[in-house]
C-alpha positions as CSV (number, residue, x, y, z in Angstrom):
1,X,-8.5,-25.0,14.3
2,X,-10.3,-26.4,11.3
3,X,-10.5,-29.8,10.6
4,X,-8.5,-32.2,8.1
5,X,-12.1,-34.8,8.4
6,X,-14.6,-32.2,7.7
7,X,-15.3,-32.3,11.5
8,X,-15.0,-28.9,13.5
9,X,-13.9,-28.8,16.5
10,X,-16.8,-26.8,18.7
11,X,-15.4,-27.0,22.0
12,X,-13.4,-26.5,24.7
13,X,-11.4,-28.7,27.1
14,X,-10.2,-28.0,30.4
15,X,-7.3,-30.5,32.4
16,X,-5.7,-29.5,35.7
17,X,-2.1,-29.0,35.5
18,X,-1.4,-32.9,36.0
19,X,-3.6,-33.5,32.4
20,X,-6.6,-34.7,34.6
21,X,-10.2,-33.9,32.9
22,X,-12.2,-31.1,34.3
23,X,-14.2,-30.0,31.9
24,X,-15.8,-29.6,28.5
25,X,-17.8,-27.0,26.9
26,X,-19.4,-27.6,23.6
27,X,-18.8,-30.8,21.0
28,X,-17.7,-32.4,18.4
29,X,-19.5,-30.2,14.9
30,X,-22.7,-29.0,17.1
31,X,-22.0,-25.5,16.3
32,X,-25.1,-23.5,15.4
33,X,-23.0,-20.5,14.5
34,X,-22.7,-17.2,16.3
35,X,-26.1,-16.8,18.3
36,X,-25.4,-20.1,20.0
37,X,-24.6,-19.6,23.5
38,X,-23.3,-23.0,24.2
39,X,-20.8,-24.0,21.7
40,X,-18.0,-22.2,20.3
41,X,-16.8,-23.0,16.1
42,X,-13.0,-23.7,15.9
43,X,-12.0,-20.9,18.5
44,X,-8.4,-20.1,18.1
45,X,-7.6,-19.0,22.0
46,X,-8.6,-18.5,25.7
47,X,-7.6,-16.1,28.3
48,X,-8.6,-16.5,32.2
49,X,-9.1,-13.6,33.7
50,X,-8.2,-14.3,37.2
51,X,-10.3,-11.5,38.7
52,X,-13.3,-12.9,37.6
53,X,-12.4,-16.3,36.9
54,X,-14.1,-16.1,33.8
55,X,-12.8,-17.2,30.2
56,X,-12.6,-15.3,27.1
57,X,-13.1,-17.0,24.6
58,X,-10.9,-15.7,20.5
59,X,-14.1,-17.8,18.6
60,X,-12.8,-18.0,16.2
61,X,-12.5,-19.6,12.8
62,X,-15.7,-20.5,12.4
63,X,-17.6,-17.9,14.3
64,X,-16.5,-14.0,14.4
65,X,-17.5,-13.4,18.5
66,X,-15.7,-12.3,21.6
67,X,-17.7,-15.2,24.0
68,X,-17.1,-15.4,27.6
69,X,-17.7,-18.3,30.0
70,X,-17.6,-19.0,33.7
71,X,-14.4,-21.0,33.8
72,X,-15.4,-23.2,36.4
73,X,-19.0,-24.1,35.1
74,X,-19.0,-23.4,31.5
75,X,-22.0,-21.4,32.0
76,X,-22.0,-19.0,29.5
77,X,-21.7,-15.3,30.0
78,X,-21.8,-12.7,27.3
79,X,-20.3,-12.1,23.7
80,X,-19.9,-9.2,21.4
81,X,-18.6,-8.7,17.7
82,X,-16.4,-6.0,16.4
83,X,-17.4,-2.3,18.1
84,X,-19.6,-4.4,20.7
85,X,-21.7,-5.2,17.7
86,X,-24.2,-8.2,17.6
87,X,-21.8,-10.5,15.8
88,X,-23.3,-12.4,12.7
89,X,-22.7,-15.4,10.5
90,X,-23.3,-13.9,7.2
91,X,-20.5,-11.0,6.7
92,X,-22.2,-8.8,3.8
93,X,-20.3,-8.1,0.4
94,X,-18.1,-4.8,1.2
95,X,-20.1,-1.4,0.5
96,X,-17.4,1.3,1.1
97,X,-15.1,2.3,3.9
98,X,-17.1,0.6,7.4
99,X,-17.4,2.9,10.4
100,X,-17.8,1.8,14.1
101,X,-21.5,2.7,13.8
102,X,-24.2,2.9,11.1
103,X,-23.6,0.9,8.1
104,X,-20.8,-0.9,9.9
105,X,-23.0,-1.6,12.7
106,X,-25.1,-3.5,10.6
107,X,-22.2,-5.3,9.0
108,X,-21.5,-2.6,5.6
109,X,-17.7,-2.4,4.9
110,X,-17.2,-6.1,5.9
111,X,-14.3,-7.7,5.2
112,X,-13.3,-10.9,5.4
113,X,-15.1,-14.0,5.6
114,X,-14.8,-17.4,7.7
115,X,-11.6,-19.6,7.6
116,X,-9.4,-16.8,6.8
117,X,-11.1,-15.5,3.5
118,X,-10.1,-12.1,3.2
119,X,-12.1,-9.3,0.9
120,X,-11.0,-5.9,-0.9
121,X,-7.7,-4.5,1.1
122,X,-9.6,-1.7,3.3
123,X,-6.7,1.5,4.2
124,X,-9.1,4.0,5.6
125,X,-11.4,4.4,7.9
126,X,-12.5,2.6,11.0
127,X,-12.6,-0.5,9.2
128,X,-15.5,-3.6,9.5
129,X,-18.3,-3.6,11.7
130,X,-18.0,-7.1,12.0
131,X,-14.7,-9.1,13.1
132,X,-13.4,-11.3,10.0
133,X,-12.2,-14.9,10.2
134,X,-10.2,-15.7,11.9
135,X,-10.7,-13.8,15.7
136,X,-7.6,-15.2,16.5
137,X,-6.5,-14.2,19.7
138,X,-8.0,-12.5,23.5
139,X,-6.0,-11.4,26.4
140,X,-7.7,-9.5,29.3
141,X,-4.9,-6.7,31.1
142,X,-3.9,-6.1,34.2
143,X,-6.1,-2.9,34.5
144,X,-9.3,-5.1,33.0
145,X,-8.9,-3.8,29.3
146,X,-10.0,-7.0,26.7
147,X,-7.7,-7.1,23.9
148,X,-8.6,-8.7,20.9
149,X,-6.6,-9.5,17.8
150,X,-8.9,-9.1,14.4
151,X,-6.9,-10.6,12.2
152,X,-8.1,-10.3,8.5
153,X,-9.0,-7.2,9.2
154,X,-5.8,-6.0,10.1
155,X,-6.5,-4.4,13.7
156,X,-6.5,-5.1,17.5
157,X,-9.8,-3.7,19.4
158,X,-10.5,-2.9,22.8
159,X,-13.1,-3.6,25.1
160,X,-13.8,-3.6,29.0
161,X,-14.8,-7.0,29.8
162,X,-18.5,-6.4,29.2
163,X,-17.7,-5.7,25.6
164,X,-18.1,-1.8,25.3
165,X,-15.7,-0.5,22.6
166,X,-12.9,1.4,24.0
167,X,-10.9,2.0,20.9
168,X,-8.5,0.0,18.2
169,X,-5.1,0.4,16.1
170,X,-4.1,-1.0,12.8
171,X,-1.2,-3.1,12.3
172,X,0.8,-2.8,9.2
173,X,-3.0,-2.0,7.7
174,X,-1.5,-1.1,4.3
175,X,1.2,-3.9,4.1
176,X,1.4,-6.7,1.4
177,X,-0.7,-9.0,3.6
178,X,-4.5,-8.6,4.4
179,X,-3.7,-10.6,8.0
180,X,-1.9,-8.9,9.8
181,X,-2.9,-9.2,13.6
182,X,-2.7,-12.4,14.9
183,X,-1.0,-12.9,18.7
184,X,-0.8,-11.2,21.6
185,X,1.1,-10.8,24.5
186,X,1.7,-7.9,27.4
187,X,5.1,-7.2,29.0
188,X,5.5,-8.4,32.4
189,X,5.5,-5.6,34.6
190,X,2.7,-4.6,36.4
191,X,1.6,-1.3,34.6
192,X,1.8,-4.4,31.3
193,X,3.7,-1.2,29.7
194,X,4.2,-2.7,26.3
195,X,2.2,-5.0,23.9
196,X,3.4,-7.4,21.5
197,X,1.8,-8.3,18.4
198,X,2.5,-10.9,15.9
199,X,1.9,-10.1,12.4
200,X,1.3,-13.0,10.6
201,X,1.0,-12.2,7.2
202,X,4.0,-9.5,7.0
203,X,6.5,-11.4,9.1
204,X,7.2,-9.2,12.0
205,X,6.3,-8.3,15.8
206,X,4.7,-4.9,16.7
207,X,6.0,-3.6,19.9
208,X,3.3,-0.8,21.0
209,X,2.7,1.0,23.9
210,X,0.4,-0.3,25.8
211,X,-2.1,2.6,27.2
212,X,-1.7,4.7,23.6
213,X,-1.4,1.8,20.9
214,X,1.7,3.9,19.8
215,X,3.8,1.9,17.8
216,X,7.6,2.0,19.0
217,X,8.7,-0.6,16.2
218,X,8.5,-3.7,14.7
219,X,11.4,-6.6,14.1
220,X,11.4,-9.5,11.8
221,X,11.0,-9.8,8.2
222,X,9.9,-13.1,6.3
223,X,13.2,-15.8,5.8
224,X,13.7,-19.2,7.7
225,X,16.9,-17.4,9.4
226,X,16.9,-17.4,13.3
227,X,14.9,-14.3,14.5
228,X,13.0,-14.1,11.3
229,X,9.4,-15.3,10.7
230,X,7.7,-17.7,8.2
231,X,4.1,-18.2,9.5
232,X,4.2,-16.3,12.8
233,X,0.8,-17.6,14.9
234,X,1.3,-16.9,18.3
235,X,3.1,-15.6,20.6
236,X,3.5,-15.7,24.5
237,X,5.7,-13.6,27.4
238,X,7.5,-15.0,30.7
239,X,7.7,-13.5,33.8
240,X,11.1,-12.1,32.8
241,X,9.9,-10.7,29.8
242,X,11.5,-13.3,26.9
243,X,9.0,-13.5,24.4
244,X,8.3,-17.4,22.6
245,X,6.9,-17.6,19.0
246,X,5.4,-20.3,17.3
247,X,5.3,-20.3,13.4
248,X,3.2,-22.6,11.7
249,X,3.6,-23.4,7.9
250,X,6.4,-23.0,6.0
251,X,8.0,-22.0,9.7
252,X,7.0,-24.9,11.7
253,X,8.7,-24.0,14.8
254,X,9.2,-22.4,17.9
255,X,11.7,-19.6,18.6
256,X,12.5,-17.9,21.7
257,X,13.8,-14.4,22.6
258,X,15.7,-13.3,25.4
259,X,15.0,-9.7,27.1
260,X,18.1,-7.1,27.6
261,X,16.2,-4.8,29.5
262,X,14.8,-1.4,28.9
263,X,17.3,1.3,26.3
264,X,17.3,4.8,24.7
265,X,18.0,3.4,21.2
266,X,16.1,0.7,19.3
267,X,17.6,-3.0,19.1
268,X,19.3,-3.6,16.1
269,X,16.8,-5.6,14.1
270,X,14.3,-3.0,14.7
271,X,12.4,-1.5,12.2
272,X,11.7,2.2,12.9
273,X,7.7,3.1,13.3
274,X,8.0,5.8,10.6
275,X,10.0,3.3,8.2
276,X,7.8,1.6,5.6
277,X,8.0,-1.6,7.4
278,X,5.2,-3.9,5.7
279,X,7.4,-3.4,2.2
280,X,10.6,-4.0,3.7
281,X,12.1,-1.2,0.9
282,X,16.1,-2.1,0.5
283,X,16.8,0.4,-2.3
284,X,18.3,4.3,-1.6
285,X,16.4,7.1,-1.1
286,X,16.5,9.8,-4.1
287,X,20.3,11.5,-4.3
288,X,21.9,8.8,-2.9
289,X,23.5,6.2,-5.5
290,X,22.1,2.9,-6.7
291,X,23.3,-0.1,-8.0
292,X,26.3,1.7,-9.9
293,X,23.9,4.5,-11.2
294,X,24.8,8.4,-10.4
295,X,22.7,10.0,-7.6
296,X,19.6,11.5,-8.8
297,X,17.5,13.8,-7.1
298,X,13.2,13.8,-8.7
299,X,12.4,17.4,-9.6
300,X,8.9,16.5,-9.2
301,X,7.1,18.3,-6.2
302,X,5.8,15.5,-5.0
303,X,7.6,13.0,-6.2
304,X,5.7,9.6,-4.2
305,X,2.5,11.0,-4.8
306,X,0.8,8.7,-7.6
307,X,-1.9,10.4,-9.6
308,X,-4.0,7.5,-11.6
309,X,-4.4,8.5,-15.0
310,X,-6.2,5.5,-16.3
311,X,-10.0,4.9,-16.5
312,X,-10.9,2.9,-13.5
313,X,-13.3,0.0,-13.8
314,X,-16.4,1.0,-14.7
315,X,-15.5,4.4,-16.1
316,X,-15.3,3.0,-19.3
317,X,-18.8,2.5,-21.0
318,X,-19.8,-0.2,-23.3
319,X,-17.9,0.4,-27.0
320,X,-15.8,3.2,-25.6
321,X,-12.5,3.9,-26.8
322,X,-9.5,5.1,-24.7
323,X,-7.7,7.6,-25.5
């Protein structure tokens, strides 16, 4: 994470389960961005994938990389940007919608820069060719899928472990908050049916199906009352599926969840995938009364499409009047 001395932390540190020192990759601000093979800039998580024993490495903060390591060794592997991209340090000013190829490829439609810097809110599309800051978290499936949680740029990508692109899903991409995906975590069984994500800008969890990305629902809104979320960072499952969050700031603390097992209907904190769940809209629905006011029913034909009828920046020459 980044530093409060102006010092980055550009490494990693391995301990065996009784805290004794195995090993270190990296050091102490002697990152020389993404191209360096040896370091890693204030990475933000680590998976192990057993099968290979090797570690992927969320890098990060600082850098915008997938980056993989022997775990034993530290030797270094492979890495990969957003799409399987060469990752970059530089993200380029945004140029339109970004696609997985062609001006993405080369880093058009960018958005979001390093420590969390976030550019124009981007709704369509494929999104950035480049991952924004922070990559914030990796986890490698049962059936060898690489998961990876793009945070400012709203989106978890996926990748078989030698970083081809496989495909990606949005998470809340038109909410309030330009980061939205920020932890990960699989359900327990062995098929990993469902996976969690934490939303860290919008205040909920994202409960998709695994295989399809289909989004079942979300939960959680943003409140310091149990169950809620102010901060949500990470997020990690047990072996009998109860989920543990951690919130940082305003949050500052850890709440657990406790599974019920598998139903027809939807828990009742959940928020229904078709509902507009990044505004967290209270208010009735046309005909329905409000507030003490009669029912009212819009005879418009389409009453919640918005048709701008102002100039737009940069329609409006120099000495122009409007009209």
């Amino acid at each position: 994470a980044p530093s409060l001395r102006n010092l980055d932390d550009d490494m990693l540190l391995k301990f065996d389960s009784k805290g004794k020192f195995l090993l270190q990759i990296g050091g102490r601000s002697v990152s020389k961005g993404n191209a360096d093979p040896k370091t890693v800039h204030q990475s933000a998580d680590v998976f192990v994938w057993p099968k290979t024993n090797e570690a992927f490495v969320a890098d990060g903060y600082g850098n915008r990389r997938v980056i993989v390591f022997d775990a034993d060794t530290g030797a270094f592997k492979r890495q990969w940007g957003a799409f399987g991209n060469t990752p970059i340090d530089v993200v380029p000013a945004p140029r339109g919608g970004g696609a997985g190829g062609g001006a993405a490829a080369a880093g058009g439609g960018a958005r979001g820069g390093g420590g969390g810097a976030a550019g124009p809110t981007d709704i369509e599309g494929l999104g950035s060719g480049q991952f924004g800051g922070p990559v914030h978290a990796v986890k490698v499936s049962n059936d060898g899928l690489v998961y990876v949680a793009d945070r400012p740029n709203r989106r978890v990508q996926v990748f078989t472990p030698e970083g081809k692109y496989v495909t990606q899903v949005f998470i809340n991409r038109e909410g309030p908050s330009p980061q939205s995906a920020a932890g990960l975590a699989f359900s327990p069984d062995t098929q990993q049916q469902f996976v969690y994500v934490a939303d860290y800008g919008n205040s909920h969890i994202a409960v998709l199906e695994r295989k399809s990305l289909q989004l079942l629902y979300q939960f959680g809104q943003r409140s310091e009352k149990p169950g809620d979320f102010q901060g949500l960072h990470h997020l990690a499952i047990d072996s009998k599926g109860n989920l543990y969050t951690g919130e940082v700031a305003p949050g500052a603390r850890a709440q657990r969840f406790v599974y019920k097992g598998l139903a027809n209907a939807l828990p009742p904190n959940a928020i229904p995938a078709a509902a507009p769940a990044q505004s967290q809209r209270t208010f009735p629905a046309p005909g329905q009364a409000r507030g003490g006011y009669p029912p009212w029913t819009s005879t418009m034909a389409r009453p919640y499409q918005q048709t701008p009828n102002w100039p737009r920046h940069g329609d409006i020459k120099p000495a122009a009047a409007i009209r």
